[in-house]
Amino acid sequence: MDPLSSLLSGIRAEGSVVSHAVLTVPWIIRFSDAAPLTMISVLRGGGTLLLPDETERVVGEGDTAIVRGPVPFHLADHPATVNSPHTAYEIACFTANEECTAQELGGIHWDTGSKEATALIVGAYRASGHRHERLLRALPPVLVVKEDAEVCAWLETAAADAAQHSAGSQALMDRLLDWALVCTLRTWFDKAGTDAPSWYRGLADPVLAPALQAFHDRPAQAWTVASLAAQSGVSRALFAKRFTQLMGRPPLAYLTECRLDEAAALLTETNLGIAQIARSVGYADAFGFSAAFKRHKGLSPSMFRAAAASTGTGSLQPG
């Protein structure tokens, strides 16, 4: 499994459609969920994201924005709306006894006939385990990707159907949000250039890609620089030089980092024993694994697991 698929594998939308409504100016929405990840697709119209650091980011028709939490932020039809009379809404579906439904925006009904209003689909994702944290670290505070008009029309039709609460509509929107999140992130990574994570750039490199794919498919294998270079069909010296230049660290350092990150995810998200986890990430015995884990993470595997359990970050909690 490639790194992006691995990071996204545990993230699922379950009842996380917090809005499929049409807004008429002037309006402002406060996102107070403290959700680690919020996705906003603008199907028609547009507005301005107002971020905690006072950054303003315009989003228009066809834009999908992903905002990294947990600090609250706003979306307004125009920045000036904040200081003038307006209709205010709040999305806070992750608080106690709240549900993520269209009623979060005041029970506004879907109105496909309105040409001047702004139509939104909003999805939010709860905190999850270690993999989710790794994904968040790879993202900027906000990213915006332009979607095709046909995609927007399709999403709008699906959202209109979901607003009628027909059979299966929630499951439909959950899966659409999963699909939209993956597509948006992949598109952004493709366009991010040097801002994309090194592992993503490596998968796009014709020399490194075969070796990286082989490693991520079989992380427990006893990989060496020579065996990785053989996967790419180049010399050991050329592979090591190109890998270090593009990835920012030597091949074996990258392998160790990936293995221990995966081990951290398994420690927090499963009940597997230490020896089982050690073997699954390429260590011959628990002792060597524990020593490497403590050297890189600052805690022994058992202490790391206990600390995660005490803070409640050990399992996926989809929104």
PDB file of C-alpha atoms in Angstrom, residues 20-22 41-45 61 110-115 117-121 149-163 173 176:
ATOM      1  CA  HIS A  20     -26.084  20.569   2.205  1.00  0.00           C
ATOM      2  CA  ALA A  21     -27.830  23.918   2.105  1.00  0.00           C
ATOM      3  CA  VAL A  22     -28.147  27.079   0.071  1.00  0.00           C
ATOM      4  CA  SER A  41     -17.080  22.062  -1.462  1.00  0.00           C
ATOM      5  CA  VAL A  42     -18.562  25.171  -3.102  1.00  0.00           C
ATOM      6  CA  LEU A  43     -21.042  23.959  -5.718  1.00  0.00           C
ATOM      7  CA  ARG A  44     -22.373  27.421  -6.609  1.00  0.00           C
ATOM      8  CA  GLY A  45     -21.592  30.945  -5.506  1.00  0.00           C
ATOM      9  CA  GLU A  61     -17.698  27.887  -7.547  1.00  0.00           C
ATOM     10  CA  TRP A 110     -32.101  22.810  -0.581  1.00  0.00           C
ATOM     11  CA  ASP A 111     -33.138  25.164  -3.364  1.00  0.00           C
ATOM     12  CA  THR A 112     -31.740  24.284  -6.761  1.00  0.00           C
ATOM     13  CA  GLY A 113     -33.665  27.151  -8.326  1.00  0.00           C
ATOM     14  CA  SER A 114     -31.739  29.905  -6.597  1.00  0.00           C
ATOM     15  CA  LYS A 115     -29.117  31.364  -8.940  1.00  0.00           C
ATOM     16  CA  ALA A 117     -27.234  31.847  -3.479  1.00  0.00           C
ATOM     17  CA  THR A 118     -24.180  29.857  -2.417  1.00  0.00           C
ATOM     18  CA  ALA A 119     -24.552  26.080  -2.316  1.00  0.00           C
ATOM     19  CA  LEU A 120     -22.202  24.168  -0.030  1.00  0.00           C
ATOM     20  CA  ILE A 121     -21.413  20.645   1.015  1.00  0.00           C
ATOM     21  CA  ALA A 149     -18.023  21.609 -13.354  1.00  0.00           C
ATOM     22  CA  GLU A 150     -19.372  18.112 -14.051  1.00  0.00           C
ATOM     23  CA  VAL A 151     -18.151  16.913 -10.648  1.00  0.00           C
ATOM     24  CA  CYS A 152     -19.903  19.829  -8.928  1.00  0.00           C
ATOM     25  CA  ALA A 153     -23.155  19.125 -10.738  1.00  0.00           C
ATOM     26  CA  TRP A 154     -22.962  15.482  -9.716  1.00  0.00           C
ATOM     27  CA  LEU A 155     -22.270  16.361  -6.071  1.00  0.00           C
ATOM     28  CA  GLU A 156     -25.093  18.882  -6.048  1.00  0.00           C
ATOM     29  CA  THR A 157     -27.544  16.293  -7.345  1.00  0.00           C
ATOM     30  CA  ALA A 158     -26.408  13.804  -4.692  1.00  0.00           C
ATOM     31  CA  ALA A 159     -26.681  16.421  -1.944  1.00  0.00           C
ATOM     32  CA  ALA A 160     -30.167  17.381  -3.069  1.00  0.00           C
ATOM     33  CA  ASP A 161     -31.152  13.731  -2.865  1.00  0.00           C
ATOM     34  CA  ALA A 162     -29.631  13.421   0.621  1.00  0.00           C
ATOM     35  CA  ALA A 163     -31.532  16.497   1.764  1.00  0.00           C
ATOM     36  CA  MET A 173     -23.114  11.127   1.125  1.00  0.00           C
ATOM     37  CA  LEU A 176     -19.109  10.622  -1.635  1.00  0.00           C
TER      38      LEU A 176
END
